[in-house]
């Protein structure tokens, strides 16, 4: 946390800095940021977005402009705005470690009275550390490189948490983890924002389709898709021979594309996921490493689908085994939970009926709005 307290809400502009514009049809972090921006607009704030990759010619920019959100690309133009108009900024949200550190100095110098917030999106060093743990358990040759990356990211994230006025995390569990390392840091929770899309009581899909959704530039999703297709689904098919797997998400590498075959469909990016969720008997989150709160879990529940996954997939969400979800941490355990959902309509409906009110209470827009109001002052 910085030495000098910054008075919140001293000006009307909210600056959002990230590597690229939010792409809510691509990844969970973008869905969260898009909904955060929508809430800021509803609160009457003028929002300005800096994509550090400079791309402002995408459909995603059009959607922001329809919300009356300004978008400014190009590092030189961004720095010039800060020098000339920085006094207008009351709140700066710096998302993820690398974008945050790139503009931190310019923002501090140009807007000395604004509240500077480091938005972790998830604690990157925890995700990378867990990736290194898995590599070590499997004896992989990249284990040392992954450990070094985790340690360097840890140093950067802890520096940002000490230097910025407020740090945002997505769960109480991550808040406790960060506060244990920096006890005097101002760490607040602003989690994923979910709004159920199902009307009326949940209905169970017929058939035996298993759905996994994840953007494959995020390495935990690549590992999860491979583990699901290679190790888990063959065990499921011993009990449910016609079980089919749908793998959905953009930027699939060859290691995922090659999984396509008998009873496995690799869809790639899909604009509208509603039909796939409607056809899915169960959504699966077989994550073996990662951090933060998993958007794929909340999205499946938004659509009224029962979810089976690992303990890590439900981290920070307060979802309990056999109350709102089913949990299995080995291939055998997770396959058994999927089979249960395949065979038991009443179980599927009971889990979803319990999960939906929890999702609304813990991850509805009102929660995020309260945290944002606290930042705005």
Short mmCIF file of C-alpha atoms in Angstrom, two decimals:
data_model
loop_
_atom_site.label_atom_id
_atom_site.label_comp_id
_atom_site.label_asym_id
_atom_site.label_seq_id
_atom_site.Cartn_x
_atom_site.Cartn_y
_atom_site.Cartn_z
CA UNK A 1 0.00 0.00 0.00
CA UNK A 2 1.36 3.46 -0.83
CA UNK A 3 2.66 5.76 1.91
CA UNK A 4 0.35 8.66 1.04
CA UNK A 5 -3.38 8.08 1.28
CA UNK A 6 -5.15 9.00 -1.94
CA UNK A 7 -8.54 10.59 -1.44
CA UNK A 8 -11.08 8.55 -3.42
CA UNK A 9 -13.56 10.07 -5.77
CA UNK A 10 -11.69 13.35 -6.31
CA UNK A 11 -12.65 13.46 -10.02
CA UNK A 12 -15.21 11.91 -12.27
CA UNK A 13 -13.20 9.83 -14.75
CA UNK A 14 -12.57 6.14 -14.15
CA UNK A 15 -9.56 4.86 -16.11
CA UNK A 16 -9.35 1.15 -16.94
CA UNK A 17 -5.98 -0.18 -18.12
CA UNK A 18 -5.61 -3.70 -19.51
CA UNK A 19 -3.63 -5.46 -22.21
CA UNK A 20 -6.61 -5.44 -24.57
CA UNK A 21 -10.25 -4.45 -24.71
CA UNK A 22 -12.63 -6.76 -22.86
CA UNK A 23 -13.77 -9.59 -25.12
CA UNK A 24 -16.71 -11.08 -23.22
CA UNK A 25 -17.40 -13.71 -25.87
CA UNK A 26 -13.88 -15.07 -25.40
CA UNK A 27 -12.89 -15.38 -21.74
CA UNK A 28 -14.13 -15.13 -18.18
CA UNK A 29 -11.94 -12.18 -17.17
CA UNK A 30 -13.42 -10.13 -20.00
CA UNK A 31 -16.96 -10.97 -18.90
CA UNK A 32 -16.14 -9.72 -15.41
CA UNK A 33 -14.54 -6.51 -16.66
CA UNK A 34 -17.40 -5.82 -19.11
CA UNK A 35 -19.91 -6.13 -16.30
CA UNK A 36 -17.77 -3.96 -14.01
CA UNK A 37 -17.72 -1.25 -16.68
CA UNK A 38 -21.49 -1.53 -17.11
CA UNK A 39 -21.94 -1.04 -13.36
CA UNK A 40 -19.63 2.01 -13.38
CA UNK A 41 -21.69 3.53 -16.19
CA UNK A 42 -24.90 2.86 -14.24
CA UNK A 43 -23.31 4.66 -11.29
CA UNK A 44 -22.96 7.73 -13.50
CA UNK A 45 -19.21 7.62 -14.01
CA UNK A 46 -17.35 8.53 -17.17
CA UNK A 47 -15.19 5.53 -18.09
CA UNK A 48 -12.07 5.59 -20.26
CA UNK A 49 -10.36 2.36 -21.37
CA UNK A 50 -6.68 2.09 -22.34
CA UNK A 51 -5.94 -1.15 -24.27
CA UNK A 52 -2.15 -1.42 -24.18
CA UNK A 53 -2.09 -3.47 -27.38
CA UNK A 54 -3.46 -0.38 -29.15
CA UNK A 55 -6.38 -2.23 -30.80
CA UNK A 56 -9.41 0.03 -30.98
CA UNK A 57 -10.73 -1.16 -34.35
CA UNK A 58 -12.55 -4.20 -33.07
CA UNK A 59 -16.30 -4.84 -32.53
CA UNK A 60 -15.54 -4.83 -28.81
CA UNK A 61 -14.78 -1.11 -29.05
CA UNK A 62 -18.16 -0.50 -30.71
CA UNK A 63 -19.96 -2.12 -27.77
CA UNK A 64 -18.08 0.10 -25.30
CA UNK A 65 -18.85 3.21 -27.30
CA UNK A 66 -22.55 2.27 -27.30
CA UNK A 67 -22.28 2.45 -23.50
CA UNK A 68 -20.68 5.91 -23.86
CA UNK A 69 -17.34 4.51 -22.74
CA UNK A 70 -14.30 6.19 -24.31
CA UNK A 71 -11.50 4.07 -25.76
CA UNK A 72 -8.00 5.42 -26.41
CA UNK A 73 -5.29 3.34 -28.08
CA UNK A 74 -1.62 3.97 -28.79
CA UNK A 75 0.92 4.35 -26.00
CA UNK A 76 1.96 7.87 -27.06
CA UNK A 77 -1.66 9.08 -27.13
CA UNK A 78 -2.37 7.44 -23.80
CA UNK A 79 0.64 9.05 -22.12
CA UNK A 80 -0.25 12.43 -23.65
CA UNK A 81 -3.78 12.15 -22.26
CA UNK A 82 -2.38 11.39 -18.82
CA UNK A 83 -0.07 14.39 -18.91
CA UNK A 84 -2.75 16.78 -20.18
CA UNK A 85 -5.90 15.38 -18.53
CA UNK A 86 -4.64 13.25 -15.65
CA UNK A 87 -6.11 15.67 -13.09
CA UNK A 88 -9.58 14.50 -14.20
CA UNK A 89 -8.98 10.88 -13.12
CA UNK A 90 -10.48 9.90 -9.80
CA UNK A 91 -10.02 6.13 -10.01
CA UNK A 92 -7.55 4.06 -12.04
CA UNK A 93 -8.14 0.31 -12.38
CA UNK A 94 -4.92 -1.40 -13.47
CA UNK A 95 -5.74 -4.94 -14.55
CA UNK A 96 -3.24 -7.83 -14.37
CA UNK A 97 0.42 -7.52 -13.43
CA UNK A 98 2.14 -6.54 -16.68
CA UNK A 99 -0.32 -3.85 -17.82
CA UNK A 100 -0.42 -2.49 -14.26
CA UNK A 101 3.32 -2.00 -13.98
CA UNK A 102 3.62 -0.48 -17.45
CA UNK A 103 1.52 2.61 -16.69
CA UNK A 104 1.79 2.84 -12.91
CA UNK A 105 4.49 5.54 -12.98
CA UNK A 106 2.74 7.74 -15.53
CA UNK A 107 -0.55 7.53 -13.60
CA UNK A 108 1.05 8.33 -10.26
CA UNK A 109 2.81 11.37 -11.73
CA UNK A 110 -0.10 12.63 -13.82
CA UNK A 111 -2.94 11.92 -11.38
CA UNK A 112 -1.40 12.17 -7.89
CA UNK A 113 -4.76 12.45 -6.13
CA UNK A 114 -6.52 9.52 -7.81
CA UNK A 115 -7.10 6.16 -6.18
CA UNK A 116 -4.90 3.58 -7.92
CA UNK A 117 -6.28 0.03 -7.82
CA UNK A 118 -4.43 -3.12 -8.82
CA UNK A 119 -7.05 -5.54 -10.12
CA UNK A 120 -5.47 -9.00 -9.98
CA UNK A 121 -8.26 -10.70 -12.02
CA UNK A 122 -6.79 -13.73 -10.30
CA UNK A 123 -3.59 -14.06 -8.27
CA UNK A 124 -1.29 -14.96 -11.13
CA UNK A 125 1.55 -16.23 -8.97
CA UNK A 126 -0.74 -18.78 -7.31
CA UNK A 127 -1.87 -20.13 -10.67
CA UNK A 128 1.72 -20.33 -11.93
CA UNK A 129 2.88 -21.92 -8.69
CA UNK A 130 0.22 -24.60 -8.97
CA UNK A 131 1.26 -25.20 -12.58
CA UNK A 132 4.83 -25.73 -11.35
CA UNK A 133 3.57 -28.10 -8.62
CA UNK A 134 1.80 -30.22 -11.25
CA UNK A 135 4.89 -30.23 -13.47
CA UNK A 136 6.99 -31.43 -10.53
CA UNK A 137 4.54 -34.21 -9.65
CA UNK A 138 4.64 -35.38 -13.26
CA UNK A 139 8.43 -35.01 -13.54
CA UNK A 140 8.22 -32.68 -16.53
CA UNK A 141 11.28 -30.87 -17.84
CA UNK A 142 9.55 -27.46 -17.73
CA UNK A 143 9.15 -27.62 -13.95
CA UNK A 144 12.09 -25.30 -13.21
CA UNK A 145 11.05 -22.70 -15.79
CA UNK A 146 7.51 -22.70 -14.40
CA UNK A 147 8.78 -22.31 -10.84
CA UNK A 148 10.99 -19.38 -11.84
CA UNK A 149 8.08 -17.72 -13.62
CA UNK A 150 5.87 -18.17 -10.55
CA UNK A 151 8.49 -16.64 -8.25
CA UNK A 152 9.12 -13.61 -10.47
CA UNK A 153 5.37 -13.02 -10.85
CA UNK A 154 4.95 -13.31 -7.09
CA UNK A 155 7.51 -10.56 -6.55
CA UNK A 156 5.75 -8.31 -9.09
CA UNK A 157 2.26 -8.87 -7.69
CA UNK A 158 3.34 -8.28 -4.10
CA UNK A 159 5.09 -5.08 -5.20
CA UNK A 160 1.89 -3.89 -6.89
CA UNK A 161 -0.21 -4.72 -3.84
CA UNK A 162 2.18 -2.70 -1.65
CA UNK A 163 2.42 0.23 -4.07
CA UNK A 164 -1.19 0.66 -5.18
CA UNK A 165 -3.83 2.07 -2.85
CA UNK A 166 -6.22 -0.87 -3.13
CA UNK A 167 -5.88 -4.40 -4.51
CA UNK A 168 -8.89 -6.25 -5.89
CA UNK A 169 -9.16 -10.03 -5.71
CA UNK A 170 -12.03 -12.28 -6.75
CA UNK A 171 -12.62 -14.26 -3.56
CA UNK A 172 -12.33 -14.09 0.20
CA UNK A 173 -9.92 -17.00 -0.01
CA UNK A 174 -7.54 -15.01 -2.22
CA UNK A 175 -7.95 -11.97 0.01
CA UNK A 176 -6.82 -14.03 3.01
CA UNK A 177 -3.88 -15.45 1.06
CA UNK A 178 -2.68 -12.00 0.00
CA UNK A 179 -3.23 -10.43 3.41
CA UNK A 180 -1.14 -13.20 4.98
CA UNK A 181 1.77 -11.97 2.87
CA UNK A 182 1.07 -8.21 3.17
CA UNK A 183 -0.93 -7.70 6.38
CA UNK A 184 -1.33 -3.92 5.96
CA UNK A 185 -2.53 -4.01 2.34
CA UNK A 186 -6.03 -2.79 1.54
CA UNK A 187 -7.39 -5.86 -0.24
CA UNK A 188 -11.04 -6.00 -1.33
CA UNK A 189 -13.16 -8.61 -3.08
CA UNK A 190 -14.78 -7.90 -6.43
CA UNK A 191 -15.65 -11.26 -7.89
CA UNK A 192 -17.21 -12.47 -11.12
CA UNK A 193 -20.63 -11.03 -11.84
CA UNK A 194 -23.35 -13.51 -12.81
CA UNK A 195 -26.97 -13.09 -13.82
CA UNK A 196 -29.00 -16.31 -14.33
CA UNK A 197 -30.45 -16.61 -17.82
CA UNK A 198 -32.90 -19.42 -17.04
CA UNK A 199 -36.54 -18.58 -16.41
CA UNK A 200 -38.57 -20.70 -14.07
CA UNK A 201 -37.50 -23.98 -12.48
CA UNK A 202 -34.44 -25.68 -14.00
CA UNK A 203 -34.98 -28.51 -16.44
CA UNK A 204 -32.64 -31.44 -17.01
CA UNK A 205 -31.41 -32.03 -20.53
CA UNK A 206 -32.07 -35.39 -22.08
CA UNK A 207 -29.20 -37.39 -23.54
CA UNK A 208 -25.64 -37.74 -22.32
CA UNK A 209 -23.64 -34.77 -23.58
CA UNK A 210 -20.79 -33.44 -21.43
CA UNK A 211 -19.74 -29.83 -21.99
CA UNK A 212 -16.40 -28.16 -21.28
CA UNK A 213 -15.95 -24.45 -22.04
CA UNK A 214 -12.64 -22.62 -21.85
CA UNK A 215 -10.44 -20.26 -23.85
CA UNK A 216 -7.26 -22.14 -24.74
CA UNK A 217 -4.81 -19.28 -24.48
CA UNK A 218 -5.30 -20.00 -20.78
CA UNK A 219 -3.06 -23.02 -20.19
CA UNK A 220 -5.12 -24.58 -17.35
CA UNK A 221 -7.92 -25.07 -19.89
CA UNK A 222 -5.63 -26.94 -22.29
CA UNK A 223 -4.58 -29.29 -19.50
CA UNK A 224 -8.20 -29.73 -18.36
CA UNK A 225 -9.50 -30.55 -21.86
CA UNK A 226 -6.80 -33.16 -22.41
CA UNK A 227 -7.31 -34.75 -18.98
CA UNK A 228 -11.07 -34.84 -19.53
CA UNK A 229 -10.94 -36.39 -23.01
CA UNK A 230 -8.10 -38.84 -22.42
CA UNK A 231 -8.53 -40.00 -18.83
CA UNK A 232 -12.01 -39.14 -17.54
CA UNK A 233 -14.41 -39.72 -20.42
CA UNK A 234 -13.22 -43.30 -21.13
CA UNK A 235 -14.18 -44.12 -17.52
CA UNK A 236 -17.56 -42.43 -17.96
CA UNK A 237 -18.24 -44.51 -21.08
CA UNK A 238 -17.80 -47.74 -19.16
CA UNK A 239 -21.10 -46.83 -17.46
CA UNK A 240 -22.66 -44.62 -20.14
CA UNK A 241 -21.37 -45.90 -23.51
CA UNK A 242 -23.04 -43.18 -25.59
CA UNK A 243 -21.63 -40.26 -23.56
CA UNK A 244 -20.40 -37.50 -25.86
CA UNK A 245 -17.99 -34.67 -25.11
CA UNK A 246 -18.21 -31.11 -26.46
CA UNK A 247 -15.02 -29.04 -26.12
CA UNK A 248 -15.72 -25.35 -26.72
CA UNK A 249 -13.37 -22.37 -26.82
CA UNK A 250 -11.16 -20.27 -29.04
CA UNK A 251 -7.44 -20.58 -29.81
CA UNK A 252 -7.35 -24.35 -29.42
CA UNK A 253 -3.82 -25.68 -29.97
CA UNK A 254 -3.05 -28.90 -31.83
CA UNK A 255 -2.99 -30.80 -28.53
CA UNK A 256 -6.70 -29.98 -28.14
CA UNK A 257 -7.69 -30.17 -31.81
CA UNK A 258 -6.23 -33.68 -31.96
CA UNK A 259 -8.73 -34.85 -29.31
CA UNK A 260 -11.56 -34.70 -31.86
CA UNK A 261 -12.86 -38.09 -32.88
CA UNK A 262 -15.37 -40.70 -31.86
CA UNK A 263 -17.81 -39.05 -29.41
CA UNK A 264 -15.54 -35.98 -28.98
CA UNK A 265 -16.32 -32.73 -30.83
CA UNK A 266 -13.91 -29.79 -30.75
CA UNK A 267 -16.11 -26.82 -31.61
CA UNK A 268 -13.65 -23.93 -31.38
CA UNK A 269 -15.06 -20.49 -30.62
CA UNK A 270 -18.87 -20.36 -30.52
CA UNK A 271 -20.70 -17.02 -30.64
CA UNK A 272 -23.82 -18.15 -28.80
CA UNK A 273 -23.33 -20.88 -26.20
CA UNK A 274 -27.00 -21.15 -25.27
CA UNK A 275 -27.80 -24.11 -27.59
CA UNK A 276 -24.77 -26.05 -26.33
CA UNK A 277 -25.76 -25.46 -22.72
CA UNK A 278 -29.35 -26.44 -23.50
CA UNK A 279 -28.13 -29.73 -24.98
CA UNK A 280 -25.65 -30.48 -22.18
CA UNK A 281 -26.59 -32.99 -19.55
CA UNK A 282 -23.70 -31.80 -17.38
CA UNK A 283 -21.00 -29.11 -17.51
CA UNK A 284 -17.56 -30.15 -16.30
CA UNK A 285 -14.71 -28.12 -14.81
CA UNK A 286 -11.81 -30.60 -14.52
CA UNK A 287 -9.13 -28.04 -13.59
CA UNK A 288 -5.93 -29.41 -12.10
CA UNK A 289 -4.36 -26.00 -11.50
CA UNK A 290 -5.39 -22.37 -11.67
CA UNK A 291 -6.42 -19.51 -9.40
CA UNK A 292 -9.27 -17.10 -8.85
CA UNK A 293 -12.96 -17.82 -9.37
CA UNK A 294 -13.82 -19.88 -12.43
CA UNK A 295 -16.19 -18.17 -14.84
CA UNK A 296 -17.02 -21.45 -16.56
CA UNK A 297 -18.66 -22.68 -13.34
CA UNK A 298 -20.79 -19.58 -12.88
CA UNK A 299 -21.73 -19.48 -16.55
CA UNK A 300 -22.92 -23.09 -16.51
CA UNK A 301 -25.03 -22.37 -13.44
CA UNK A 302 -26.41 -19.23 -15.12
CA UNK A 303 -27.74 -21.57 -17.81
CA UNK A 304 -29.20 -24.00 -15.29
CA UNK A 305 -26.73 -26.83 -15.90
CA UNK A 306 -25.42 -29.06 -13.09
CA UNK A 307 -21.65 -28.88 -12.70
CA UNK A 308 -19.09 -31.51 -11.74
CA UNK A 309 -15.49 -30.49 -11.18
CA UNK A 310 -12.39 -30.58 -9.05
CA UNK A 311 -12.12 -28.86 -5.67
CA UNK A 312 -9.95 -26.21 -7.29
CA UNK A 313 -12.64 -25.44 -9.88
CA UNK A 314 -15.00 -24.30 -7.11
CA UNK A 315 -12.38 -22.46 -5.03
CA UNK A 316 -13.66 -19.21 -3.58
CA UNK A 317 -17.27 -19.78 -4.65
CA UNK A 318 -18.75 -21.31 -1.50
CA UNK A 319 -20.33 -24.16 -3.49
CA UNK A 320 -20.60 -27.40 -1.50
CA UNK A 321 -20.34 -30.99 -2.68
CA UNK A 322 -23.73 -32.70 -3.03
CA UNK A 323 -25.48 -29.43 -2.16
CA UNK A 324 -24.88 -27.28 -5.26
CA UNK A 325 -22.21 -29.18 -7.22
CA UNK A 326 -20.40 -32.52 -7.33
CA UNK A 327 -16.65 -32.67 -6.63
CA UNK A 328 -14.02 -35.22 -7.63
CA UNK A 329 -10.28 -34.70 -7.62
CA UNK A 330 -9.09 -37.83 -9.43
CA UNK A 331 -10.10 -39.07 -12.86
CA UNK A 332 -11.99 -41.94 -11.20
CA UNK A 333 -13.82 -39.67 -8.76
CA UNK A 334 -14.78 -37.12 -11.36
CA UNK A 335 -15.97 -39.79 -13.79
CA UNK A 336 -18.15 -41.24 -11.04
CA UNK A 337 -19.72 -37.84 -10.38
CA UNK A 338 -20.45 -37.32 -14.08
CA UNK A 339 -22.07 -40.74 -14.26
CA UNK A 340 -24.27 -39.88 -11.27
CA UNK A 341 -25.54 -36.80 -13.06
CA UNK A 342 -26.11 -38.78 -16.24
CA UNK A 343 -28.36 -41.23 -14.44
CA UNK A 344 -30.20 -39.14 -11.85
CA UNK A 345 -32.61 -36.41 -13.01
CA UNK A 346 -33.65 -35.55 -9.46
CA UNK A 347 -30.02 -35.01 -8.42
CA UNK A 348 -29.42 -32.65 -11.35
CA UNK A 349 -32.47 -30.57 -10.54
CA UNK A 350 -31.74 -30.48 -6.79
CA UNK A 351 -28.19 -29.20 -7.32
CA UNK A 352 -29.23 -26.47 -9.73
CA UNK A 353 -32.17 -25.36 -7.57
CA UNK A 354 -29.76 -24.88 -4.68
CA UNK A 355 -26.97 -23.30 -6.74
CA UNK A 356 -28.98 -20.57 -8.48
CA UNK A 357 -29.98 -18.59 -5.33
CA UNK A 358 -26.39 -18.89 -4.08
CA UNK A 359 -25.10 -17.54 -7.40
CA UNK A 360 -27.44 -14.55 -7.23
CA UNK A 361 -26.65 -13.76 -3.60
CA UNK A 362 -22.87 -14.09 -3.82
CA UNK A 363 -22.13 -13.11 -7.42
CA UNK A 364 -25.00 -10.86 -8.48
CA UNK A 365 -24.42 -7.29 -9.70
CA UNK A 366 -25.35 -5.82 -6.32
CA UNK A 367 -22.21 -7.30 -4.72
CA UNK A 368 -19.92 -5.76 -7.33
CA UNK A 369 -21.78 -2.45 -7.17
CA UNK A 370 -21.15 -2.20 -3.44
CA UNK A 371 -17.39 -2.72 -3.87
CA UNK A 372 -17.24 -0.20 -6.70
CA UNK A 373 -19.09 2.40 -4.64
CA UNK A 374 -16.51 1.92 -1.90
CA UNK A 375 -13.74 2.64 -4.38
CA UNK A 376 -15.47 5.68 -5.82
CA UNK A 377 -16.02 7.27 -2.43
#
